[in-house]
XYZ file of C-alpha atoms in Angstrom:
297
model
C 99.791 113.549 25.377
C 102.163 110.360 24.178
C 102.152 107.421 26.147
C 106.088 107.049 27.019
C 108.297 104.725 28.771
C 106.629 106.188 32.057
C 103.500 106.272 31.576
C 101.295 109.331 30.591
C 102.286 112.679 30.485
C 99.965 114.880 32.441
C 99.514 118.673 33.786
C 101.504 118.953 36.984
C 99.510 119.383 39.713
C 100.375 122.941 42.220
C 102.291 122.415 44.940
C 100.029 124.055 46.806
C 97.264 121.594 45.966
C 99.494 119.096 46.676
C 99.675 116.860 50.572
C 103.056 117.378 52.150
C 105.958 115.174 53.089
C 105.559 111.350 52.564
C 108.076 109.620 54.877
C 109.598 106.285 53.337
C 112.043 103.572 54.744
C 113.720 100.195 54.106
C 112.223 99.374 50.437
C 113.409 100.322 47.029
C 111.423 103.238 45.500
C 110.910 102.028 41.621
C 108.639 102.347 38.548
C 106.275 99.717 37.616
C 103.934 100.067 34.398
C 105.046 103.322 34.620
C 103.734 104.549 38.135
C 105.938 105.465 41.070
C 105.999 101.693 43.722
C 107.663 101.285 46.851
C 108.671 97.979 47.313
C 109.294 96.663 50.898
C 111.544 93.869 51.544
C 112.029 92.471 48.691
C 114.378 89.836 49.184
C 111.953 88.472 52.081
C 109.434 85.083 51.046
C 106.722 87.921 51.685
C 107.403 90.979 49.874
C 105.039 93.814 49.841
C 104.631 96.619 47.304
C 102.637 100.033 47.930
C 101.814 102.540 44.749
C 102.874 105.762 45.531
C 101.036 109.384 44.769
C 103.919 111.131 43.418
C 102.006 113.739 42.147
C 100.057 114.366 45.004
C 102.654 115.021 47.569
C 105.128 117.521 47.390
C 108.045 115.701 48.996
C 109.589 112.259 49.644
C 111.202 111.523 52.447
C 113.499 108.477 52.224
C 114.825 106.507 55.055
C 117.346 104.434 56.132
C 118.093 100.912 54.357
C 116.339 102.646 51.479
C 117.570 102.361 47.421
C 116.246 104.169 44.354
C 116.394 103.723 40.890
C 117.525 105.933 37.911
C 113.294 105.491 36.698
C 112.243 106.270 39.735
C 114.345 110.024 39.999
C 113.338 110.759 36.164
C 109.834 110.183 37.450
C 109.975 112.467 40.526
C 111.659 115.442 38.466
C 109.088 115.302 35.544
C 106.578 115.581 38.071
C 108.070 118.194 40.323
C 108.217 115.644 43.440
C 111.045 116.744 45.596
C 113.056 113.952 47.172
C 115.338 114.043 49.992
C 117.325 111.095 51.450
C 116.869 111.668 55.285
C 117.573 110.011 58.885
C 115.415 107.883 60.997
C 112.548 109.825 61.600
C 114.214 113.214 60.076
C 117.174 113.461 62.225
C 119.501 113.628 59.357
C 119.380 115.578 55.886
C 121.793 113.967 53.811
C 120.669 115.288 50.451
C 117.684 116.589 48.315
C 118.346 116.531 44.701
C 116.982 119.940 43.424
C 114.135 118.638 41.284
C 113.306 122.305 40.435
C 109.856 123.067 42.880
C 107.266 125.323 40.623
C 106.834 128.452 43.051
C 109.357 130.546 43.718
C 107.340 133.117 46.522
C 109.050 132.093 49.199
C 111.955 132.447 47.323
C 111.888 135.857 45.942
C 110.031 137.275 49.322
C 113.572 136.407 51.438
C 115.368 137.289 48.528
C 113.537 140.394 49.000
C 113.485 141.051 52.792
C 117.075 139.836 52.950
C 118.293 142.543 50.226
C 117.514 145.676 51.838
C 119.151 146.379 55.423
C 116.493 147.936 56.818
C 113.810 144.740 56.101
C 116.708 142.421 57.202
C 117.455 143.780 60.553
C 113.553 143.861 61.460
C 113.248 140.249 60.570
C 115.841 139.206 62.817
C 114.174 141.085 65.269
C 111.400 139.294 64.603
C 113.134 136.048 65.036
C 114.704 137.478 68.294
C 111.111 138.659 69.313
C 110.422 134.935 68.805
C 112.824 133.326 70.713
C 113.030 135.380 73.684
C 109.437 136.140 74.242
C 109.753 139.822 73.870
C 110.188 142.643 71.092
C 113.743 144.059 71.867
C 114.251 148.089 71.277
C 117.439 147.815 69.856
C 117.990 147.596 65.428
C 121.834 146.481 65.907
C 122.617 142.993 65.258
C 125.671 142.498 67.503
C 123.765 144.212 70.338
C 120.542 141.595 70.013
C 123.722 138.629 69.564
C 124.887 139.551 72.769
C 121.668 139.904 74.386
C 120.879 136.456 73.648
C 124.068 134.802 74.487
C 123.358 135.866 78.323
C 119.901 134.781 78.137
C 121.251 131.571 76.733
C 123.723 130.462 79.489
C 120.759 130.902 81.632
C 119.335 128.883 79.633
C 121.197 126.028 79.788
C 121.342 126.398 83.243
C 117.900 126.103 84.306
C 117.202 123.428 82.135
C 120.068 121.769 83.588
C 118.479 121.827 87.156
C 115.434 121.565 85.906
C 116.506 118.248 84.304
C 118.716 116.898 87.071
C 121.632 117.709 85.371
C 125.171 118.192 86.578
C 125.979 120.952 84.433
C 129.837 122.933 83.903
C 129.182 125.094 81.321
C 128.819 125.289 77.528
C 131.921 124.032 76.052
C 132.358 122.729 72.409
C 135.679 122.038 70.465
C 135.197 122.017 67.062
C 138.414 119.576 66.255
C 137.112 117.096 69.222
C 133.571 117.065 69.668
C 134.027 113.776 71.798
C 136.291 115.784 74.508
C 133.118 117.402 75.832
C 131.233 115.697 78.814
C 127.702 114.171 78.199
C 125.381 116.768 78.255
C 127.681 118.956 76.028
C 127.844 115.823 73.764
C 123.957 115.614 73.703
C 123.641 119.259 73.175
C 125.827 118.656 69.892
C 123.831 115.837 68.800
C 120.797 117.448 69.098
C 121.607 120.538 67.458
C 122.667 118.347 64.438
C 119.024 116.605 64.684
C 117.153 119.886 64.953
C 118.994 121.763 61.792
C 118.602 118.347 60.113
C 114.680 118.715 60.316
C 115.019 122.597 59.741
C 116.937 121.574 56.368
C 114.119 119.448 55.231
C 111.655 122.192 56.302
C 113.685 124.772 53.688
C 114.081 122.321 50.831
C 110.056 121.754 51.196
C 109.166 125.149 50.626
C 111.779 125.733 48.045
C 113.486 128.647 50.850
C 117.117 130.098 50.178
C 119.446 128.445 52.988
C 122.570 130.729 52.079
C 120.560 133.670 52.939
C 120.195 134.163 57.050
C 119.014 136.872 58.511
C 121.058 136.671 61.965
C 123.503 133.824 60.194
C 125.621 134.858 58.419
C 128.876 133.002 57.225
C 127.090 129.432 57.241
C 126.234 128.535 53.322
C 122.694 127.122 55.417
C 122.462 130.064 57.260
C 118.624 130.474 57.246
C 118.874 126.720 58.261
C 120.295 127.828 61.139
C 118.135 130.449 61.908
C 115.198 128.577 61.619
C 116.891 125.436 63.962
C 117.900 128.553 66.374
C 113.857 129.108 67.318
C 113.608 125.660 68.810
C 116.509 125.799 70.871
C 114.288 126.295 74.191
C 111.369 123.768 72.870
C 112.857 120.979 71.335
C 117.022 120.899 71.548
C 117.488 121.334 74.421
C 114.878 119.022 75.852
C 116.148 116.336 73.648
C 119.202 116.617 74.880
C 118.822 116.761 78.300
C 116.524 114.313 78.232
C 119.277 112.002 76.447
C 121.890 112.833 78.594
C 119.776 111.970 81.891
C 119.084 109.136 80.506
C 122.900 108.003 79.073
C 123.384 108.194 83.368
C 121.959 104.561 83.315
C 122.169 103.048 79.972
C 125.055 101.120 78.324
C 124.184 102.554 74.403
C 126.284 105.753 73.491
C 124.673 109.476 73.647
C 124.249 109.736 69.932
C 122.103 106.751 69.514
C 120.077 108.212 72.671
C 119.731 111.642 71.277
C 118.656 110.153 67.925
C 115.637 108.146 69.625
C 114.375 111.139 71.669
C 114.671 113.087 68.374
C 112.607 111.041 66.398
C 109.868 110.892 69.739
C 109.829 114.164 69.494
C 109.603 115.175 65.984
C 106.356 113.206 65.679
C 104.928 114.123 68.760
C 104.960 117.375 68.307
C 105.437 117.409 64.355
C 108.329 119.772 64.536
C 108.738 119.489 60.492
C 105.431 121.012 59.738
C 105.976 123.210 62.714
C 109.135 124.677 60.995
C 107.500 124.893 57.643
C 104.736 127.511 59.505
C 107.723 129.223 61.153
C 109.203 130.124 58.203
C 106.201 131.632 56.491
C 105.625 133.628 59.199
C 109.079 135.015 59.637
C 109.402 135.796 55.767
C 105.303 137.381 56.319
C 103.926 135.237 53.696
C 100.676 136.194 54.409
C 101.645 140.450 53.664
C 102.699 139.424 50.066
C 100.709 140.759 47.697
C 98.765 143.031 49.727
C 101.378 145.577 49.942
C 101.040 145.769 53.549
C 103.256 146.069 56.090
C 106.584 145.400 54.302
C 109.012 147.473 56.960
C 107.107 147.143 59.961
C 108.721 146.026 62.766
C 107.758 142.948 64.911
């Protein structure tokens, strides 16, 4: 091993060995003496400075207000640390450099499921299984689409009520998303937050977000599918919650939406949540035991 500008060379350590996300914001993630620092406000009388365990996490998070330098990336990639420039509290993906992760299961199993028809169309049942509470009988993906667009719009609905909110209808216009009235405008917001958090949750685990299984068209279509299982739980209750809320407050829908987002991604650690959900939807735990590979949910 040679001593080099960045300090030893050493055996990369599994990412399964590895802690998860490590969430950084306002500070400027550097090398010093050849180890990974994050330094926070530096151009304050007080500055502070915090080593960081690249190698022992398998994914930076950086936040807002948030710089890093050309050392600092060539670090991360010869170690394998993913790093992904995020919102407040993971309410926006922005990017995630691909710093080449060192497993590729999760990879090659929805490669796999997603290349033969019959394995695709019983994972999507098992993601419609999922998000309606029950196992549908039909195998016909435009039959379980329309299915849950009913179920949706009654949805919306009771949450609506349930929520004190006047509520018209779904309505969304691509070319104008500011046209629609407040809740549809917090419904928009918070879908954005949710598949922002479901992007960082397919990055981590190194997942294929062209390949959906009931997206299809979307180049983050498993993004989507993943964001679409906590439509009930978390997007719609952050949006709701927003727009009751924008009834009596001077600050715009967005910013509300963003704040509720970020409550409730810690609370109820919807990141790590969303991680689990895809390993169970892909059957992580069937690979390489040979069981169970067409079996319906």
């Amino acid at each position: 091993m040679l001593k080099g500008r960045l300090g030893l060379e050493k055996a990369r350590i599994p990412h399964a060995d590895r802690h998860g996300l490590l969430w950084l914001s306002r500070g400027e993630l550097c090398v010093v003496d050849g180890c990974l620092h994050f330094l926070r406000g530096k151009d304050s009388l007080t500055p502070g400075i915090d080593q960081i365990p690249h190698q022992a996490v398998s994914m930076i998070l950086l936040g807002p207000g948030s710089s890093v330098t050309h050392d600092a990336l060539r670090l991360l990639a010869r170690h394998g640390t993913l790093l992904a420039a995020v919102g407040e509290d993971g309410v926006r993906s922005y990017t995630a450099p691909p710093l080449l992760p060192d497993r590729s299961d999760i990879a090659r199993r929805q490669a796999e499921l997603w290349g033969s028809p019959r394995r695709r169309i019983s994972v999507a049942r098992h993601m419609y299984a999922l998000r309606l509470g029950e196992v549908l009988p039909h195998r016909d993906l435009d039959t379980l689409r329309g299915i849950e667009g009913a179920r949706v719009k009654n949805i919306y609905r009771m949450m609506a009520q349930k929520y004190g909110i006047d509520w018209g209808g779904r309505h969304y216009d691509r070319a104008n998303p500011n046209a629609a009235d407040i809740p549809n405008q917090a419904i928009n917001h918070a879908a954005t937050a949710v598949q922002a958090a479901a992007a960082i949750a397919v990055q981590a685990v190194a997942a294929l977000p062209p390949l959906g299984f009931i997206h299809e068209d979307s180049g983050q279509s498993f993004v989507l599918d993943i964001a679409d299982l906590y439509r009930d739980t978390v997007t719609l209750h952050i949006a709701f919650t927003a727009a009751k809320r924008a009834e009596r407050s001077d600050e715009t829908v967005d910013r509300l939406v963003r704040r509720e987002a970020a409550t409730v991604f810690r609370k109820q650690q919807v990141i790590a949540s969303m991680i689990g959900s895809i390993q169970r939807v892909l059957r992580m735990d069937e690979v390489g035991n040979g069981a169970g590979d067409d079996r319906d949910p």
